Tab-separated table of C-alpha atoms and ligand atoms in Angstrom:
chain	number	residue	atom	x	y	z
A	26	MET	CA	117.694	-12.808	-84.701
A	27	ASN	CA	118.262	-10.857	-81.494
A	28	SER	CA	121.271	-8.719	-80.778
A	29	PHE	CA	122.296	-6.568	-77.843
A	30	ASP	CA	123.614	-3.290	-79.152
A	31	VAL	CA	125.322	-0.081	-78.144
A	32	VAL	CA	122.867	2.563	-79.301
A	33	ASP	CA	124.052	5.525	-77.211
A	34	TRP	CA	127.628	5.651	-75.899
A	35	GLY	CA	127.841	4.920	-72.191
A	36	LYS	CA	124.224	3.701	-71.937
A	37	PRO	CA	122.949	0.137	-71.279
A	38	LEU	CA	122.852	-2.187	-74.296
A	39	GLN	CA	119.510	-2.380	-76.108
A	40	MET	CA	117.997	-5.480	-77.617
A	41	ALA	CA	117.275	-5.288	-81.341
A	42	VAL	CA	115.533	-7.744	-83.656
A	43	ARG	CA	117.133	-7.953	-87.078
A	44	ASP	CA	117.440	-10.218	-90.105
A	45	ILE	CA	120.024	-12.996	-90.060
A	46	PRO	CA	122.818	-11.664	-92.301
A	47	GLU	CA	123.565	-13.364	-95.617
A	48	PRO	CA	127.251	-14.209	-96.264
A	49	THR	CA	128.669	-12.810	-99.514
A	50	GLY	CA	132.141	-13.166	-101.057
A	51	THR	CA	134.453	-14.970	-98.636
A	52	GLU	CA	132.203	-14.383	-95.595
A	53	VAL	CA	131.063	-17.155	-93.263
A	54	LEU	CA	127.861	-17.087	-91.197
A	55	ILE	CA	128.283	-18.266	-87.597
A	56	LYS	CA	125.473	-19.121	-85.176
A	57	VAL	CA	126.911	-17.848	-81.912
A	58	GLN	CA	126.927	-20.292	-78.997
A	59	TYR	CA	129.093	-18.414	-76.520
A	60	CYS	CA	130.669	-14.966	-76.410
A	61	GLY	CA	133.052	-13.706	-73.753
A	62	VAL	CA	132.048	-10.505	-71.939
A	63	CYS	CA	135.256	-8.540	-71.846
A	64	HIS	CA	136.362	-5.671	-69.640
A	65	SER	CA	137.447	-3.673	-72.677
A	66	ASP	CA	133.787	-3.603	-73.741
A	67	VAL	CA	133.201	-1.359	-70.735
A	68	HIS	CA	135.407	1.270	-72.405
A	69	ILE	CA	134.107	0.530	-75.883
A	70	ARG	CA	130.513	0.955	-74.668
A	71	ASP	CA	131.538	4.276	-73.097
A	72	GLY	CA	132.899	5.258	-76.512
A	73	TYR	CA	136.448	6.084	-75.427
A	74	PHE	CA	139.648	4.980	-73.708
A	75	ASP	CA	141.421	7.298	-71.285
A	76	LEU	CA	144.921	7.948	-72.639
A	77	GLY	CA	146.132	9.733	-69.493
A	78	GLY	CA	147.020	13.389	-69.141
A	79	GLY	CA	143.384	14.335	-69.822
A	80	LYS	CA	143.485	12.876	-73.356
A	81	ARG	CA	140.962	10.400	-74.756
A	82	PHE	CA	140.887	7.933	-77.603
A	83	HIS	CA	137.396	7.996	-79.136
A	84	MET	CA	135.952	4.865	-80.726
A	85	SER	CA	134.045	7.046	-83.211
A	86	ASP	CA	137.413	8.258	-84.575
A	87	ARG	CA	138.377	4.611	-85.201
A	88	GLY	CA	135.535	3.712	-87.523
A	89	MET	CA	133.089	2.545	-84.861
A	90	LYS	CA	129.541	3.724	-85.448
A	91	THR	CA	126.408	3.183	-83.370
A	92	PRO	CA	124.230	1.220	-83.282
A	93	VAL	CA	126.753	-1.598	-83.066
A	94	THR	CA	126.762	-5.149	-81.709
A	95	MET	CA	129.852	-5.627	-79.541
A	96	GLY	CA	131.289	-9.002	-78.504
A	97	HIS	CA	134.808	-9.815	-79.709
A	98	GLU	CA	135.106	-13.278	-78.118
A	99	PRO	CA	132.611	-15.316	-80.131
A	100	LEU	CA	132.449	-19.043	-80.690
A	101	GLY	CA	129.777	-20.799	-82.675
A	102	ILE	CA	128.635	-23.141	-85.386
A	103	VAL	CA	129.502	-22.654	-89.062
A	104	MET	CA	126.129	-22.339	-90.847
A	105	LYS	CA	126.755	-21.053	-94.335
A	106	ALA	CA	129.480	-19.468	-96.479
A	107	GLY	CA	129.639	-17.018	-99.367
A	108	PRO	CA	130.627	-18.260	-102.853
A	109	GLY	CA	134.231	-17.042	-102.434
A	110	ALA	CA	134.878	-18.883	-99.153
A	111	GLY	CA	135.723	-22.207	-100.809
A	112	GLU	CA	134.823	-25.616	-99.435
A	113	ILE	CA	134.394	-25.302	-95.698
A	114	PRO	CA	132.926	-27.832	-93.279
A	115	LEU	CA	129.457	-26.820	-92.058
A	116	ASN	CA	127.893	-27.501	-88.636
A	117	LYS	CA	131.300	-27.473	-86.930
A	118	VAL	CA	132.090	-25.496	-83.782
A	119	ARG	CA	134.730	-22.862	-84.380
A	120	LEU	CA	136.425	-20.149	-82.353
A	121	VAL	CA	136.540	-16.818	-84.191
A	122	TYR	CA	139.735	-14.752	-84.475
A	123	PRO	CA	138.164	-11.312	-83.958
A	124	TRP	CA	141.078	-8.941	-84.684
A	125	THR	CA	140.457	-8.794	-88.413
A	126	GLY	CA	141.901	-6.037	-90.578
A	127	CYS	CA	141.076	-4.529	-93.958
A	128	GLY	CA	142.157	-7.750	-95.691
A	129	GLU	CA	144.104	-5.814	-98.326
A	130	CYS	CA	147.229	-4.305	-96.769
A	131	ALA	CA	150.675	-5.847	-96.187
A	132	ARG	CA	149.999	-6.377	-92.438
A	133	CYS	CA	146.812	-8.333	-93.176
A	134	ALA	CA	148.577	-10.368	-95.885
A	135	GLU	CA	151.223	-11.487	-93.371
A	136	GLY	CA	148.589	-12.478	-90.788
A	137	GLN	CA	149.215	-9.476	-88.577
A	138	ASP	CA	145.652	-8.186	-88.947
A	139	ASN	CA	145.847	-6.822	-85.401
A	140	TRP	CA	148.343	-4.218	-86.680
A	141	CYS	CA	146.220	-3.188	-89.685
A	142	ALA	CA	145.870	0.591	-89.979
A	143	LYS	CA	142.205	0.190	-90.945
A	144	PRO	CA	140.998	-2.341	-88.365
A	145	GLN	CA	137.700	-4.099	-88.963
A	146	TYR	CA	137.587	-5.924	-85.651
A	147	ILE	CA	134.664	-8.211	-84.962
A	148	GLY	CA	132.586	-6.730	-82.143
A	149	ILE	CA	134.076	-3.251	-82.616
A	150	GLN	CA	133.911	-2.030	-86.218
A	151	ARG	CA	132.056	-5.142	-87.449
A	152	ALA	CA	129.056	-6.726	-85.702
A	153	GLY	CA	130.175	-9.116	-82.962
A	154	GLY	CA	129.020	-11.941	-80.765
A	155	TYR	CA	126.427	-10.202	-78.560
A	156	GLY	CA	123.964	-11.328	-81.218
A	157	GLN	CA	122.700	-14.737	-82.275
A	158	TYR	CA	124.488	-14.715	-85.652
A	159	LEU	CA	127.515	-12.966	-87.057
A	160	LEU	CA	129.521	-12.777	-90.251
A	161	VAL	CA	133.238	-13.598	-90.237
A	162	PRO	CA	135.019	-12.013	-93.239
A	163	HIS	CA	137.017	-15.110	-94.232
A	164	PRO	CA	137.163	-18.786	-93.174
A	165	LYS	CA	140.871	-18.445	-92.283
A	166	TYR	CA	139.735	-16.687	-89.079
A	167	LEU	CA	137.986	-19.835	-87.793
A	168	ILE	CA	139.861	-22.147	-85.434
A	169	ASP	CA	139.032	-25.727	-84.450
A	170	ILE	CA	139.016	-25.982	-80.628
A	171	GLY	CA	139.023	-29.793	-80.488
A	172	ASP	CA	137.862	-30.936	-77.062
A	173	ILE	CA	138.311	-27.596	-75.242
A	174	ASP	CA	135.149	-26.642	-73.293
A	175	PRO	CA	133.193	-24.305	-75.625
A	176	ALA	CA	132.233	-22.114	-72.646
A	177	TYR	CA	135.933	-21.569	-71.870
A	178	ALA	CA	137.392	-21.266	-75.386
A	179	PRO	CA	136.023	-17.731	-76.108
A	180	ILE	CA	138.362	-16.138	-73.569
A	181	LEU	CA	141.333	-17.556	-75.478
A	182	ALA	CA	140.589	-15.164	-78.369
A	183	CYS	CA	141.072	-12.071	-76.227
A	184	SER	CA	142.610	-12.425	-72.771
A	185	GLY	CA	144.365	-15.661	-73.772
A	186	LEU	CA	145.776	-14.247	-76.975
A	187	THR	CA	146.627	-10.878	-75.407
A	188	THR	CA	148.602	-12.388	-72.549
A	189	TYR	CA	150.281	-14.998	-74.746
A	190	SER	CA	151.475	-12.374	-77.221
A	191	ALA	CA	152.663	-10.148	-74.349
A	192	VAL	CA	154.625	-12.781	-72.438
A	193	ARG	CA	156.155	-14.062	-75.679
A	194	LYS	CA	157.667	-10.581	-76.064
A	195	LEU	CA	159.611	-11.216	-72.831
A	196	MET	CA	161.224	-14.272	-74.407
A	197	PRO	CA	163.752	-15.645	-74.861
A	198	CYS	CA	164.683	-15.873	-71.213
A	199	LYS	CA	165.636	-18.703	-68.930
A	200	PRO	CA	162.830	-20.533	-67.094
A	201	ASN	CA	164.175	-19.325	-63.739
A	202	ASP	CA	164.695	-15.680	-64.724
A	203	TRP	CA	162.357	-13.488	-62.676
A	204	ILE	CA	159.318	-12.100	-64.442
A	205	VAL	CA	156.988	-9.630	-62.752
A	206	VAL	CA	153.282	-9.737	-63.560
A	207	LEU	CA	151.638	-6.418	-62.672
A	208	GLY	CA	147.953	-6.928	-61.851
A	209	ALA	CA	146.343	-10.109	-60.525
A	210	GLY	CA	142.918	-9.689	-62.122
A	211	GLY	CA	141.640	-11.866	-64.962
A	212	LEU	CA	144.434	-10.866	-67.358
A	213	GLY	CA	147.102	-11.225	-64.675
A	214	LEU	CA	145.976	-14.767	-63.837
A	215	MET	CA	145.939	-15.595	-67.524
A	216	ALA	CA	149.481	-14.185	-67.958
A	217	ILE	CA	150.699	-16.378	-65.095
A	218	ALA	CA	148.960	-19.404	-66.655
A	219	MET	CA	150.628	-18.636	-70.007
A	220	LEU	CA	154.089	-18.279	-68.447
A	221	LYS	CA	153.620	-21.606	-66.656
A	222	ALA	CA	152.349	-23.267	-69.848
A	223	LEU	CA	155.498	-22.026	-71.609
A	224	GLY	CA	157.612	-23.635	-68.883
A	225	HIS	CA	158.430	-20.534	-66.842
A	226	GLU	CA	159.126	-20.942	-63.132
A	227	ASN	CA	159.926	-17.686	-61.354
A	228	ILE	CA	156.936	-15.359	-61.423
A	229	ALA	CA	156.323	-12.459	-59.016
A	230	VAL	CA	152.824	-11.011	-58.996
A	231	VAL	CA	152.059	-7.438	-57.937
A	232	ASP	CA	148.656	-6.134	-56.886
A	233	ILE	CA	147.285	-3.618	-54.399
A	234	SER	CA	144.569	-6.058	-53.385
A	235	GLU	CA	146.074	-8.917	-51.385
A	236	ASP	CA	142.894	-11.017	-51.576
A	237	LYS	CA	143.835	-11.732	-55.189
A	238	PHE	CA	147.143	-13.301	-54.140
A	239	ALA	CA	145.762	-16.752	-53.310
A	240	ALA	CA	144.402	-17.259	-56.838
A	241	ALA	CA	147.661	-15.952	-58.347
A	242	MET	CA	149.775	-18.323	-56.234
A	243	GLU	CA	147.493	-21.196	-57.156
A	244	MET	CA	147.961	-20.321	-60.813
A	245	GLY	CA	151.736	-20.571	-60.354
A	246	ALA	CA	153.112	-17.262	-59.072
A	247	THR	CA	155.903	-17.821	-56.556
A	248	VAL	CA	156.132	-14.380	-54.920
A	249	ALA	CA	153.324	-11.849	-54.296
A	250	VAL	CA	154.017	-8.194	-53.569
A	251	ASN	CA	151.693	-5.387	-52.504
A	252	PRO	CA	153.030	-2.126	-54.026
A	253	GLY	CA	151.297	-0.212	-51.246
A	254	LYS	CA	153.862	-1.589	-48.769
A	255	PRO	CA	157.019	0.505	-48.263
A	256	ASP	CA	159.419	-2.381	-49.041
A	257	ALA	CA	157.666	-3.487	-52.282
A	258	GLN	CA	160.226	-2.055	-54.677
A	259	GLU	CA	163.123	-3.367	-52.595
A	260	THR	CA	161.628	-6.855	-52.459
A	261	LEU	CA	161.283	-7.019	-56.236
A	262	ALA	CA	164.677	-5.475	-56.967
A	263	ALA	CA	166.300	-7.999	-54.609
A	264	LEU	CA	164.996	-11.084	-56.447
A	265	GLU	CA	167.937	-13.309	-57.245
A	266	GLY	CA	169.506	-12.492	-60.603
A	267	GLY	CA	167.288	-9.421	-61.017
A	268	VAL	CA	164.015	-8.939	-62.850
A	269	VAL	CA	164.422	-9.686	-66.531
A	270	GLY	CA	160.930	-8.803	-67.656
A	271	ALA	CA	157.728	-7.152	-66.505
A	272	VAL	CA	154.328	-7.528	-68.106
A	273	ASP	CA	151.888	-4.811	-67.103
A	274	LEU	CA	148.227	-5.799	-67.271
A	275	VAL	CA	147.164	-2.581	-65.569
A	276	GLY	CA	148.925	0.134	-67.543
A	277	MET	CA	148.903	3.028	-65.121
A	278	THR	CA	151.654	5.486	-64.267
A	279	GLN	CA	152.442	3.748	-60.960
A	280	THR	CA	152.757	0.248	-62.424
A	281	ALA	CA	154.993	1.492	-65.244
A	282	GLU	CA	157.216	3.368	-62.812
A	283	LEU	CA	157.496	0.376	-60.502
A	284	ALA	CA	158.420	-1.903	-63.422
A	285	ARG	CA	161.012	0.519	-64.694
A	286	ALA	CA	162.512	0.856	-61.231
A	287	VAL	CA	162.919	-2.881	-60.620
A	288	LEU	CA	164.037	-4.145	-64.039
A	289	ARG	CA	167.636	-5.214	-64.273
A	290	LYS	CA	169.872	-3.900	-67.071
A	291	GLY	CA	168.754	-5.302	-70.404
A	292	GLY	CA	165.252	-5.849	-68.971
A	293	ARG	CA	162.027	-5.615	-70.920
A	294	TYR	CA	158.782	-3.911	-69.959
A	295	VAL	CA	155.706	-4.887	-71.943
A	296	VAL	CA	152.529	-2.885	-71.403
A	297	VAL	CA	149.165	-4.382	-72.200
A	298	GLY	CA	146.677	-2.838	-69.745
A	299	LEU	CA	144.681	0.168	-70.866
A	300	PHE	CA	143.941	1.740	-67.512
A	301	GLY	CA	145.521	4.973	-68.730
A	302	GLY	CA	148.607	6.862	-67.595
A	303	GLU	CA	151.873	8.412	-68.690
A	304	ILE	CA	155.543	8.161	-67.783
A	305	GLU	CA	158.486	10.383	-68.511
A	306	VAL	CA	161.496	8.485	-69.772
A	307	SER	CA	165.099	9.637	-69.693
A	308	LEU	CA	166.608	8.611	-73.028
A	309	VAL	CA	170.047	8.431	-71.448
A	310	THR	CA	168.789	5.988	-68.825
A	311	LEU	CA	166.933	4.002	-71.472
A	312	ALA	CA	170.168	3.632	-73.435
A	313	GLN	CA	172.476	3.042	-70.485
A	314	ARG	CA	170.197	0.461	-68.931
A	315	ALA	CA	169.652	-1.159	-72.362
A	316	MET	CA	165.979	-1.246	-71.507
A	317	THR	CA	163.122	-2.192	-73.826
A	318	LEU	CA	159.735	-0.518	-73.469
A	319	GLN	CA	157.220	-2.302	-75.608
A	320	GLY	CA	153.483	-2.209	-76.200
A	321	SER	CA	151.449	-5.273	-77.021
A	322	TYR	CA	147.941	-5.260	-78.421
A	323	VAL	CA	145.954	-8.495	-78.702
A	324	GLY	CA	147.881	-10.841	-81.052
A	325	SER	CA	148.108	-12.350	-84.521
A	326	LEU	CA	146.050	-15.116	-86.091
A	327	GLN	CA	149.011	-17.491	-85.867
A	328	GLU	CA	149.448	-16.655	-82.167
A	329	LEU	CA	145.794	-17.540	-81.534
A	330	ARG	CA	146.374	-20.898	-83.220
A	331	GLU	CA	149.324	-21.422	-80.841
A	332	VAL	CA	147.195	-20.470	-77.810
A	333	VAL	CA	144.501	-22.972	-78.839
A	334	GLU	CA	147.226	-25.617	-79.265
A	335	LEU	CA	148.542	-24.880	-75.742
A	336	ALA	CA	145.017	-25.188	-74.334
A	337	ARG	CA	144.387	-28.418	-76.272
A	338	SER	CA	147.660	-29.871	-74.972
A	339	GLY	CA	146.387	-29.468	-71.401
A	340	LYS	CA	149.374	-27.290	-70.392
A	341	LEU	CA	147.282	-24.167	-69.890
A	342	ALA	CA	145.567	-24.015	-66.494
A	343	PRO	CA	141.928	-22.944	-66.936
A	344	ILE	CA	140.686	-19.637	-65.490
A	345	PRO	CA	137.332	-19.714	-63.669
A	346	VAL	CA	134.515	-18.805	-66.048
A	347	ALA	CA	130.939	-17.909	-65.107
A	348	VAL	CA	128.167	-18.156	-67.700
A	349	CYS	CA	125.468	-15.472	-68.076
A	350	LYS	CA	122.406	-14.952	-70.272
A	351	PRO	CA	122.431	-12.504	-73.204
A	352	GLU	CA	120.038	-10.219	-71.292
A	353	GLN	CA	122.652	-9.993	-68.514
A	354	ILE	CA	125.545	-8.769	-70.687
A	355	SER	CA	124.826	-5.112	-69.983
A	356	GLU	CA	124.710	-5.550	-66.191
A	357	THR	CA	127.804	-7.779	-66.395
A	358	LEU	CA	129.611	-4.839	-68.018
A	359	ASP	CA	128.436	-2.639	-65.126
A	360	LYS	CA	129.866	-5.155	-62.646
A	361	LEU	CA	133.137	-5.335	-64.580
A	362	LYS	CA	133.297	-1.555	-64.413
A	363	SER	CA	132.828	-1.540	-60.628
A	364	GLY	CA	135.316	-4.412	-60.179
A	365	ASP	CA	132.736	-6.861	-58.794
A	366	ILE	CA	133.702	-9.838	-60.958
A	367	VAL	CA	136.265	-12.530	-60.174
A	368	GLY	CA	137.550	-14.410	-63.228
A	369	ARG	CA	135.735	-14.131	-66.542
A	370	VAL	CA	132.139	-14.127	-67.716
A	371	VAL	CA	130.943	-15.740	-70.929
A	372	ALA	CA	127.433	-15.206	-72.327
A	373	ARG	CA	125.568	-18.251	-73.593
A	374	MET	CA	123.907	-16.883	-76.744
A	375	ASP	CA	121.914	-19.940	-77.846
A	376	GLY	CA	120.587	-21.134	-74.454
B	426	ZN	ZN1	138.485	-8.544	-74.910
B	427	ZN	ZN1	144.875	-4.384	-93.381
């Protein structure tokens, strides 16, 4: 089989030829059909995330060792299972939940693998979908996508799940309470689609690039604000009834400060984006404004099942997806890094 691997941090992926892995224990072998090419792979390939204030989070400190096959949005055909996997249907197309944990701790036992202290994520610590085959540690991580387009389904496992879990943290709120979506890129559009799918009506989108506004409005945003304009903060703060929640898909100092400034009392700020930045928070203000600052990282296995259900129900508006070849994954990451991609890219691994 071929795989496209990170060999040296920050360098282009290299093709490797290796044996098809043999499933043992509860493992399941998947022949990859499609794998989403995600913006976070740009950082993972570099080997670090910028934490702001000159600090970095190194992938090598989190159990990631090179050479490694990235790709955490895989979908493929069930080929074979280890003796401990039980009876599972073969030759079926399944979406893979990639945020797998150690499988032994309390978080993993309750299905909150994404909060495991010893993550074994597919495409990060474990080999992922930028290869023709991969091993999934247990059949419970495989989800039936029904009649969802298999070229679209991969993005549900990462951007879909991430935005769903984040906007759910703003609930409960009334459908006409104002929610601010910071960032109108791929994740921002997905967050708007999720809010709409959950029946939400009043969504304000914020982005410095106004050419992204048309797509955001089409997806269901009702107000678009450029934070570079002097009246941006005023416009948001003046929304009727106040802003009850803000979901930040950028995660920089400026977006956090804007959100904090415009939230009404009792408002919630959920940060998802990993751009990198810091804010200083007055504890007195936090208490007096009864504000919630919350982080959200991907989502649980159950949440992914709910996202797939939403997509199968037809309530979730699809995001534009372009398909690339496996040999183009590396240059796609370069384009994601330079911001030259609209929507999402999915690699066709068996074409
Ligand atoms: Zn991703
Ligand atoms: Zn665990």
